[in-house]
Amino acid sequence: EESQGFAKLLVEVSKLSLSEKNIDDTIENIRSLIGDFDLDPNRVFGLILDAFEWNPSNKEVYLKLLSPLKPENLPQILGFKFQQFYGKENDEETPKSLYLLAATLIQSGLLPIDSLYP
């Protein structure tokens, strides 16, 4: 894995021009980045979820962006994000944007609601 690959990925998934018109090109670019830079698909999934969390108004595009990835890993990746805010050492509250992301994924059918329970 190379940091340059993740930097390019982050630019790709958070660009302002991301729309349904160019989603197919974006998916192909992400696949190329995974192959060219040997990126871990789970970390790629996590970064796409981060971008989705930061930009929930572009919901339809991010849902299409997530669909070609392995959705069976989604509960573990999202659970890890929640776990970062849980525990005695952490004084931060879980951000509302993370709850909104989880609700959106449940509503879209990508995430079964019972998969978030420990």
XYZ file of N, CA and C in Angstrom:
354
model
N 0.836 -1.185 0.000
C 0.000 0.000 0.000
C 0.874 1.240 0.000
N 0.434 2.214 -0.760
C 1.176 3.457 -0.839
C 0.268 4.618 -0.442
N 0.831 5.566 0.286
C 0.044 6.722 0.714
C -0.435 7.536 -0.490
N 0.344 7.520 -1.576
C -0.056 8.239 -2.781
C -1.374 7.683 -3.329
N -1.544 6.379 -3.253
C -2.774 5.759 -3.722
C -3.973 6.177 -2.896
N -3.796 6.221 -1.571
C -4.896 6.645 -0.706
C -5.201 8.129 -0.893
N -4.180 8.929 -1.135
C -4.404 10.353 -1.389
C -5.230 10.538 -2.665
N -4.881 9.798 -3.705
C -5.639 9.886 -4.959
C -7.063 9.381 -4.766
N -7.213 8.334 -3.968
C -8.543 7.804 -3.686
C -9.396 8.834 -2.964
N -8.827 9.476 -1.967
C -9.563 10.476 -1.203
C -9.996 11.631 -2.101
N -9.134 12.054 -2.993
C -9.497 13.109 -3.945
C -10.638 12.623 -4.838
N -10.558 11.388 -5.276
C -11.566 10.823 -6.179
C -12.948 10.762 -5.535
N -13.025 10.321 -4.287
C -14.341 10.131 -3.655
C -14.887 11.386 -2.991
N -14.082 12.415 -2.844
C -14.580 13.629 -2.188
C -14.647 14.820 -3.130
N -14.462 14.590 -4.414
C -14.497 15.717 -5.340
C -15.909 16.274 -5.469
N -15.984 17.557 -5.654
C -17.274 18.249 -5.718
C -18.057 17.884 -6.969
N -17.367 17.443 -8.000
C -18.041 17.123 -9.258
C -18.604 15.702 -9.282
N -18.509 14.979 -8.174
C -19.024 13.615 -8.105
C -20.545 13.642 -8.282
N -21.013 12.964 -9.336
C -22.445 12.958 -9.621
C -22.819 11.646 -10.290
N -24.111 11.460 -10.495
C -24.575 10.233 -11.140
C -24.086 10.150 -12.584
N -23.790 11.289 -13.188
C -23.310 11.297 -14.577
C -21.918 10.695 -14.701
N -21.077 10.895 -13.692
C -19.701 10.402 -13.793
C -19.387 9.276 -12.805
N -20.433 8.647 -12.256
C -20.213 7.608 -11.245
C -19.510 6.390 -11.828
N -19.829 6.016 -13.055
C -19.184 4.850 -13.665
C -17.682 5.083 -13.843
N -17.314 6.283 -14.267
C -15.892 6.617 -14.398
C -15.209 6.607 -13.034
N -15.900 7.113 -12.024
C -15.333 7.137 -10.674
C -15.110 5.729 -10.146
N -16.079 4.836 -10.360
C -15.926 3.443 -9.929
C -14.741 2.801 -10.643
N -14.605 3.053 -11.924
C -13.474 2.495 -12.677
C -12.152 3.064 -12.175
N -12.120 4.351 -11.855
C -10.902 4.962 -11.315
C -10.530 4.352 -9.967
N -11.532 4.090 -9.130
C -11.275 3.484 -7.821
C -10.718 2.077 -7.993
N -11.302 1.314 -8.900
C -10.784 -0.038 -9.170
C -9.334 0.012 -9.655
N -9.045 0.979 -10.495
C -7.669 1.129 -10.987
C -6.710 1.476 -9.858
N -7.139 2.375 -8.977
C -6.293 2.752 -7.842
C -6.040 1.564 -6.924
N -7.061 0.744 -6.689
C -6.892 -0.444 -5.848
C -5.855 -1.367 -6.457
N -5.934 -1.566 -7.773
C -4.984 -2.453 -8.447
C -3.600 -1.850 -8.585
N -3.526 -0.607 -9.009
C -2.230 0.029 -9.251
C -1.410 0.218 -7.979
N -2.085 0.539 -6.876
C -1.375 0.831 -5.631
C -1.529 -0.273 -4.586
N -2.154 -1.375 -4.977
C -2.360 -2.519 -4.078
C -3.022 -2.075 -2.768
N -4.124 -1.325 -2.904
C -4.841 -0.804 -1.743
C -5.735 -1.881 -1.147
N -5.837 -1.894 0.155
C -6.719 -2.824 0.859
C -8.167 -2.401 0.602
N -8.979 -3.287 0.015
C -10.365 -2.926 -0.292
C -11.179 -2.507 0.932
N -10.881 -3.061 2.097
C -11.603 -2.655 3.308
C -11.260 -1.226 3.711
N -10.015 -0.838 3.537
C -9.636 0.553 3.840
C -10.248 1.497 2.817
N -10.329 1.037 1.564
C -10.991 1.836 0.525
C -12.454 2.030 0.901
N -13.093 0.949 1.319
C -14.492 1.005 1.751
C -14.634 2.015 2.887
N -13.734 1.971 3.856
C -13.769 2.897 4.985
C -13.635 4.344 4.565
N -12.752 4.617 3.609
C -12.587 5.997 3.135
C -13.820 6.481 2.380
N -14.440 5.588 1.624
C -15.674 5.974 0.929
C -16.772 6.274 1.949
N -16.850 5.464 3.007
C -17.819 5.742 4.071
C -17.532 7.081 4.745
N -16.258 7.400 4.948
C -15.897 8.701 5.530
C -16.378 9.838 4.636
N -16.127 9.715 3.340
C -16.550 10.760 2.400
C -18.070 10.880 2.387
N -18.759 9.744 2.459
C -20.224 9.730 2.506
C -20.705 10.424 3.778
N -20.049 10.144 4.890
C -20.418 10.767 6.169
C -20.239 12.280 6.109
N -19.191 12.740 5.435
C -18.915 14.174 5.339
C -19.859 14.874 4.366
N -20.438 14.116 3.436
C -21.267 14.713 2.390
C -22.558 13.915 2.206
N -23.417 13.879 3.217
C -24.628 13.051 3.122
C -25.643 13.547 2.097
N -25.521 14.776 1.655
C -26.471 15.300 0.671
C -26.314 14.626 -0.697
N -25.185 13.973 -0.924
C -24.930 13.289 -2.194
C -25.184 11.782 -2.034
N -26.236 11.459 -1.297
C -26.550 10.096 -0.879
C -26.627 9.104 -2.036
N -27.360 9.428 -3.077
C -27.572 8.484 -4.180
C -26.251 8.110 -4.849
N -25.374 9.072 -4.997
C -24.082 8.810 -5.645
C -23.225 7.892 -4.779
N -23.166 8.174 -3.482
C -22.339 7.344 -2.606
C -22.899 5.934 -2.471
N -24.213 5.788 -2.486
C -24.795 4.444 -2.437
C -24.407 3.649 -3.677
N -24.397 4.303 -4.833
C -23.965 3.626 -6.069
C -22.475 3.323 -6.021
N -21.717 4.190 -5.388
C -20.276 3.992 -5.274
C -19.955 2.806 -4.358
N -20.770 2.589 -3.351
C -20.554 1.489 -2.412
C -21.023 0.140 -2.960
N -21.994 0.153 -3.844
C -22.618 -1.101 -4.270
C -21.668 -2.103 -4.936
N -20.661 -1.701 -5.728
C -19.784 -2.726 -6.311
C -18.772 -3.318 -5.324
N -18.626 -2.707 -4.171
C -17.697 -3.228 -3.177
C -18.357 -4.359 -2.408
N -17.610 -5.037 -1.572
C -18.152 -6.186 -0.843
C -18.993 -5.733 0.343
N -20.325 -5.770 0.205
C -21.167 -5.280 1.304
C -21.139 -6.172 2.543
N -20.648 -7.408 2.432
C -20.611 -8.259 3.622
C -19.615 -7.749 4.659
N -18.682 -6.901 4.253
C -17.721 -6.312 5.188
C -18.233 -5.023 5.832
N -19.338 -4.514 5.330
C -19.859 -3.237 5.807
C -20.152 -3.216 7.310
N -20.802 -4.240 7.883
C -21.070 -4.175 9.335
C -19.802 -4.072 10.180
N -18.744 -4.796 9.803
C -17.503 -4.743 10.573
C -16.830 -3.376 10.445
N -16.828 -2.833 9.236
C -16.173 -1.543 9.016
C -16.924 -0.429 9.748
N -18.243 -0.435 9.637
C -19.034 0.584 10.315
C -18.988 0.391 11.834
N -18.994 -0.867 12.265
C -18.882 -1.153 13.698
C -17.571 -0.639 14.263
N -16.487 -0.767 13.496
C -15.198 -0.252 13.928
C -15.249 1.262 14.092
N -15.953 1.940 13.179
C -16.077 3.393 13.281
C -16.820 3.792 14.559
N -17.881 3.043 14.900
C -18.601 3.312 16.144
C -17.730 2.996 17.356
N -16.975 1.938 17.271
C -16.147 1.490 18.394
C -15.086 2.525 18.764
N -14.652 3.319 17.803
C -13.655 4.353 18.078
C -14.149 5.365 19.104
N -15.464 5.509 19.221
C -16.034 6.488 20.138
C -16.562 5.858 21.414
N -16.320 4.578 21.594
C -16.838 3.859 22.739
C -15.692 3.501 23.670
N -15.889 3.636 24.930
C -14.867 3.225 25.878
C -14.552 4.291 26.899
N -13.865 3.872 27.915
C -13.541 4.758 29.019
C -12.497 5.795 28.642
N -11.603 5.436 27.718
C -10.508 6.354 27.363
C -10.970 7.500 26.491
N -12.122 7.355 25.854
C -12.558 8.343 24.882
C -13.662 9.215 25.468
N -13.427 10.508 25.508
C -14.409 11.446 26.025
C -15.297 12.026 24.925
N -14.972 11.720 23.664
C -15.739 12.255 22.547
C -17.068 11.525 22.403
N -18.085 12.277 22.029
C -19.371 11.670 21.719
C -19.336 11.157 20.283
N -20.108 10.126 20.034
C -20.230 9.638 18.665
C -20.912 10.729 17.846
N -20.324 11.098 16.712
C -20.917 12.182 15.921
C -22.276 11.787 15.346
N -23.163 12.748 15.274
C -24.484 12.499 14.702
C -24.378 12.066 13.248
N -23.351 12.549 12.576
C -23.177 12.187 11.168
C -22.944 10.687 10.984
N -22.330 10.038 11.975
C -22.118 8.595 11.896
C -23.438 7.848 12.079
N -24.281 8.324 12.983
C -25.612 7.735 13.140
C -26.441 7.924 11.865
N -26.337 9.111 11.272
C -27.063 9.387 10.035
C -26.581 8.471 8.911
N -25.273 8.260 8.844
C -24.721 7.358 7.836
C -25.265 5.948 8.028
N -25.253 5.458 9.257
C -25.760 4.110 9.543
C -27.245 4.013 9.180
N -28.018 5.023 9.535
C -29.449 5.008 9.220
C -29.679 5.000 7.711
N -28.888 5.760 6.982
C -29.014 5.801 5.528
C -28.678 4.448 4.914
N -27.627 3.807 5.410
C -27.238 2.489 4.893
C -28.286 1.435 5.228
N -28.897 1.525 6.398
C -29.975 0.598 6.770
C -31.187 0.831 5.878
N -31.537 2.090 5.698
C -32.697 2.438 4.879
C -32.511 1.988 3.427
N -31.288 2.054 2.929
C -31.027 1.674 1.535
C -30.982 0.162 1.339
N -30.894 -0.584 2.436
C -30.832 -2.038 2.335
C -29.420 -2.598 2.263
N -28.403 -1.739 2.286
C -27.015 -2.214 2.258
C -26.565 -2.785 3.595
N -27.207 -2.347 4.658
C -26.801 -2.752 6.002
C -28.003 -3.285 6.777
N -27.983 -4.577 7.123
C -29.079 -5.100 7.946
C -29.006 -4.492 9.355
N -30.134 -4.092 9.873
C -30.154 -3.408 11.174
C -29.582 -4.289 12.283
N -29.827 -5.584 12.239
C -29.346 -6.447 13.304
C -27.840 -6.674 13.262
N -27.196 -6.250 12.189
C -25.742 -6.435 12.089
C -24.964 -5.433 12.931
N -25.620 -4.386 13.423
C -24.938 -3.387 14.245
C -24.965 -3.725 15.725
N -25.792 -4.673 16.109
C -25.842 -5.067 17.518
C -24.673 -5.963 17.849
N -24.051 -5.762 19.031
C -22.900 -6.607 19.403
C -23.324 -8.035 19.712
